[in-house]
Short mmCIF file of C-alpha atoms in Angstrom, two decimals:
data_model
loop_
_atom_site.label_atom_id
_atom_site.label_comp_id
_atom_site.label_asym_id
_atom_site.label_seq_id
_atom_site.Cartn_x
_atom_site.Cartn_y
_atom_site.Cartn_z
CA GLY T 1196 72.30 64.93 60.02
CA GLN T 1197 71.60 66.38 63.42
CA ASN T 1198 68.08 67.13 64.64
CA ILE T 1199 67.10 68.56 68.00
CA ASP T 1200 63.46 69.46 68.69
CA GLN T 1201 61.98 71.62 71.43
CA PRO T 1202 58.65 73.42 71.72
CA THR T 1203 58.91 76.98 70.51
CA GLU T 1204 57.02 78.66 73.33
CA MET T 1205 55.52 77.81 76.71
CA THR T 1206 53.62 79.80 79.32
CA ALA T 1207 53.37 78.97 83.02
CA THR T 1208 52.21 80.65 86.21
CA GLU T 1209 54.46 81.95 88.97
CA GLY T 1210 54.92 79.28 91.65
CA ALA T 1211 54.01 76.43 89.31
CA ILE T 1212 56.11 73.62 87.81
CA VAL T 1213 56.95 73.46 84.11
CA GLN T 1214 58.60 70.73 82.05
CA ILE T 1215 60.43 71.59 78.82
CA ASN T 1216 61.01 68.62 76.55
CA CYS T 1217 63.81 68.00 74.09
CA THR T 1218 64.13 65.15 71.62
CA TYR T 1219 67.26 64.54 69.59
CA GLN T 1220 68.52 62.47 66.70
CA THR T 1221 72.24 62.96 66.28
CA SER T 1222 75.11 61.06 64.67
CA GLY T 1223 77.00 61.03 67.97
CA PHE T 1224 76.22 61.57 71.64
CA ASN T 1225 78.58 62.67 74.38
CA GLY T 1226 76.16 64.33 76.74
CA LEU T 1227 73.29 66.82 76.74
CA PHE T 1228 73.34 70.34 78.11
CA TRP T 1229 70.63 72.81 79.07
CA TYR T 1230 71.29 76.53 78.89
CA GLN T 1231 69.21 79.54 79.91
CA GLN T 1232 69.29 82.68 77.79
CA HIS T 1233 67.59 85.92 78.79
CA ALA T 1234 66.77 88.32 75.97
CA GLY T 1235 69.87 90.19 74.84
CA GLU T 1236 72.17 88.18 77.09
CA ALA T 1237 74.60 85.27 76.79
CA PRO T 1238 73.45 81.69 77.34
CA THR T 1239 74.29 80.45 80.85
CA PHE T 1240 74.90 76.82 81.76
CA LEU T 1241 72.16 75.08 83.74
CA SER T 1242 72.75 71.33 83.65
CA TYR T 1243 74.54 68.40 82.05
CA ASN T 1244 73.42 64.79 81.61
CA VAL T 1245 75.48 62.01 80.08
CA LEU T 1246 73.95 58.97 81.83
CA ASP T 1247 70.27 58.07 82.01
CA GLY T 1248 68.37 59.49 84.92
CA LEU T 1249 67.61 62.65 86.79
CA GLU T 1250 70.09 65.35 87.83
CA GLU T 1251 68.76 67.78 90.42
CA LYS T 1252 70.17 71.22 91.11
CA GLY T 1253 68.02 73.38 93.35
CA ARG T 1254 64.79 74.37 91.60
CA PHE T 1255 66.02 72.92 88.33
CA SER T 1256 66.22 69.24 87.38
CA SER T 1257 67.14 67.58 84.10
CA PHE T 1258 66.34 64.08 82.91
CA LEU T 1259 67.88 61.98 80.15
CA SER T 1260 66.86 58.79 78.36
CA ARG T 1261 69.50 57.89 75.79
CA SER T 1262 67.53 54.97 74.37
CA LYS T 1263 64.61 57.30 73.61
CA GLY T 1264 66.71 60.28 72.52
CA TYR T 1265 64.81 62.36 75.06
CA SER T 1266 65.51 64.87 77.77
CA TYR T 1267 63.49 67.31 79.82
CA LEU T 1268 64.22 70.29 82.01
CA LEU T 1269 61.97 70.66 85.04
CA LEU T 1270 61.61 74.03 86.70
CA LYS T 1271 59.90 74.17 90.10
CA GLU T 1272 58.51 77.10 92.09
CA LEU T 1273 58.61 79.30 89.03
CA GLN T 1274 59.65 82.90 89.46
CA MET T 1275 59.19 85.83 87.11
CA LYS T 1276 62.95 85.92 86.53
CA ASP T 1277 62.71 82.43 84.99
CA SER T 1278 61.14 84.01 81.90
CA ALA T 1279 63.82 83.28 79.30
CA SER T 1280 64.71 80.95 76.44
CA TYR T 1281 65.87 77.46 77.39
CA LEU T 1282 68.30 75.84 74.98
CA CYS T 1283 68.86 72.11 74.66
CA ALA T 1284 72.26 71.17 73.22
CA VAL T 1285 73.83 67.81 72.42
CA ASN T 1286 77.57 67.23 72.39
CA THR T 1287 78.07 65.25 69.21
CA GLY T 1288 81.86 64.96 69.22
CA THR T 1289 84.86 64.36 71.39
CA ALA T 1290 85.51 68.07 71.79
CA SER T 1291 82.77 70.31 73.15
CA LYS T 1292 81.03 70.35 69.78
CA LEU T 1293 77.52 71.43 70.72
CA THR T 1294 74.52 71.17 68.42
CA PHE T 1295 71.68 73.33 69.70
CA GLY T 1296 67.92 73.21 69.37
CA THR T 1297 66.07 76.40 68.49
CA GLY T 1298 65.22 76.98 72.14
CA THR T 1299 61.98 77.20 74.09
CA ARG T 1300 60.81 80.66 75.10
CA LEU T 1301 59.20 80.42 78.53
CA GLN T 1302 56.90 83.17 79.75
CA VAL T 1303 56.09 83.17 83.47
CA THR T 1304 52.90 85.05 84.33
CA LEU T 1305 51.32 86.19 87.58
CA GLU I 1036 87.25 91.25 84.85
CA THR I 1037 85.85 87.76 85.07
CA GLY I 1038 84.25 85.34 82.64
CA VAL I 1039 84.20 85.80 78.90
CA THR I 1040 84.24 89.28 77.39
CA GLN I 1041 83.62 90.34 73.82
CA THR I 1042 84.22 93.58 71.95
CA PRO I 1043 82.62 95.39 70.34
CA ARG I 1044 79.12 94.70 71.62
CA HIS I 1045 77.54 96.20 68.51
CA LEU I 1046 78.98 96.58 65.01
CA VAL I 1047 77.53 97.98 61.82
CA MET I 1048 79.57 97.48 58.68
CA GLY I 1049 79.26 97.74 54.93
CA MET I 1050 79.82 94.79 52.63
CA THR I 1051 83.25 96.04 51.58
CA ASN I 1052 84.58 96.72 55.09
CA LYS I 1053 87.05 94.68 57.08
CA LYS I 1054 86.53 94.39 60.81
CA SER I 1055 87.49 92.08 63.66
CA LEU I 1056 85.63 90.73 66.65
CA LYS I 1057 87.58 90.10 69.82
CA CYS I 1058 86.97 87.63 72.62
CA GLU I 1059 88.89 87.23 75.86
CA GLN I 1060 88.33 84.64 78.56
CA HIS I 1061 89.51 85.00 82.15
CA LEU I 1062 88.58 81.49 83.30
CA GLY I 1063 91.84 79.65 82.63
CA HIS I 1064 90.17 77.55 79.94
CA ASN I 1065 92.07 76.13 76.98
CA ALA I 1066 89.31 75.68 74.41
CA MET I 1067 87.47 78.52 72.67
CA TYR I 1068 84.58 78.66 70.23
CA TRP I 1069 82.73 80.96 67.86
CA TYR I 1070 78.96 80.55 67.47
CA LYS I 1071 76.47 82.39 65.26
CA GLN I 1072 72.94 83.08 66.52
CA SER I 1073 70.41 84.26 63.93
CA ALA I 1074 66.78 85.08 64.62
CA LYS I 1075 64.54 81.99 64.78
CA LYS I 1076 67.51 79.67 64.18
CA PRO I 1077 69.53 77.46 66.53
CA LEU I 1078 72.93 78.53 67.72
CA GLU I 1079 75.39 77.36 65.06
CA LEU I 1080 78.93 76.28 65.92
CA MET I 1081 81.41 77.96 63.58
CA PHE I 1082 84.91 77.24 64.87
CA VAL I 1083 86.55 75.33 67.70
CA TYR I 1084 90.05 75.93 69.02
CA SER I 1085 91.60 73.54 71.51
CA LEU I 1086 95.04 74.35 72.89
CA GLU I 1087 95.26 77.12 70.26
CA GLU I 1088 94.82 74.70 67.37
CA ARG I 1089 91.75 74.84 65.19
CA VAL I 1090 90.03 71.49 65.53
CA GLU I 1091 86.72 72.31 63.90
CA ASN I 1092 85.56 74.43 61.00
CA ASN I 1093 81.88 73.88 60.33
CA SER I 1094 81.85 74.69 56.62
CA VAL I 1095 82.04 78.38 57.35
CA PRO I 1096 82.59 80.70 54.34
CA SER I 1097 86.12 82.03 53.95
CA ARG I 1098 84.92 85.60 54.53
CA PHE I 1099 85.06 84.60 58.22
CA SER I 1100 88.62 84.03 59.40
CA PRO I 1101 89.35 83.02 63.01
CA GLU I 1102 92.58 83.57 64.87
CA CYS I 1103 93.62 82.23 68.28
CA PRO I 1104 96.99 83.73 69.31
CA ASN I 1105 96.88 82.19 72.80
CA SER I 1106 94.47 80.29 75.01
CA SER I 1107 92.89 83.48 76.40
CA HIS I 1108 92.18 85.34 73.17
CA LEU I 1109 90.13 84.62 70.10
CA PHE I 1110 89.44 86.82 67.10
CA LEU I 1111 87.04 86.60 64.20
CA HIS I 1112 88.20 88.61 61.19
CA LEU I 1113 85.43 89.69 58.85
CA HIS I 1114 85.71 90.82 55.22
CA THR I 1115 83.30 91.28 52.33
CA LEU I 1116 80.35 90.09 54.38
CA GLN I 1117 76.80 89.73 53.09
CA PRO I 1118 73.60 91.10 54.66
CA GLU I 1119 72.59 87.54 55.62
CA ASP I 1120 75.64 87.44 57.89
CA SER I 1121 73.89 89.87 60.22
CA ALA I 1122 73.50 88.01 63.52
CA LEU I 1123 74.67 87.75 67.10
CA TYR I 1124 78.19 86.29 67.26
CA LEU I 1125 78.92 84.52 70.51
CA CYS I 1126 82.26 83.45 71.83
CA ALA I 1127 82.54 80.64 74.39
CA SER I 1128 85.25 78.83 76.29
CA SER I 1129 85.57 75.56 78.17
CA GLN I 1130 88.20 73.59 80.00
CA ASP I 1131 90.05 70.99 77.91
CA GLY I 1132 87.53 71.02 75.07
CA THR I 1133 86.38 67.57 76.18
CA SER I 1134 82.81 66.45 76.02
CA GLY I 1135 81.71 66.82 79.63
CA ARG I 1136 82.79 70.37 80.15
CA ALA I 1137 80.27 73.17 80.04
CA SER I 1138 80.91 76.03 77.69
CA TYR I 1139 80.75 79.55 79.12
CA PHE I 1140 79.52 82.21 76.75
CA GLY I 1141 80.38 85.85 76.32
CA PRO I 1142 77.67 88.51 75.84
CA GLY I 1143 78.05 88.48 72.07
CA THR I 1144 78.60 91.02 69.31
CA ARG I 1145 75.46 92.14 67.49
CA LEU I 1146 76.59 92.49 63.85
CA THR I 1147 74.61 94.30 61.18
CA VAL I 1148 75.84 94.18 57.59
CA LEU I 1149 74.40 96.88 55.33
#
């Protein structure tokens, strides 16, 4: 079976740094995606990792360790608009067959 | 219009009704997907179409019937649904349907089955 785990909720302060972890156990692996979803809106693509290491994109970075089945999303200089759910998804097939975690709801406070 | 659009945005239907959800993508992609998002549950992949052929059907009940007439349009036909089918139905598209391509999601249809 497929299993992807993320914390359910996190709270952080505006201007701070927050790390959202994701661990996975899947029957196949062809890359890991992070999506952001604001309440009532569609998920939007943030990052993609297929090789081990860190991918940096502005205030957001994502890390992957395939041997540990582990990824994290790092958000720097938090802003109020970063309050959203962050979804970890693993591509388990040759097509874009994504298996999602339940998502981490991040609340940014003043 | 740009991106992925879905209609209707909200739908309320009885268990004996027949309705259809529509998705259109304006990104030039050739793979399209239906996902179901229920409260407190992960997004679940329902169907995958690549180059207008269905390549994935994740054990979805037959009361959900997808149709992909061309690479820009995707439908989900609904009939004799159950209350537990109430959820947000999201359409997505990607280029080529290969593993490294990000999927772009539409805003979803909020479905309530009475």
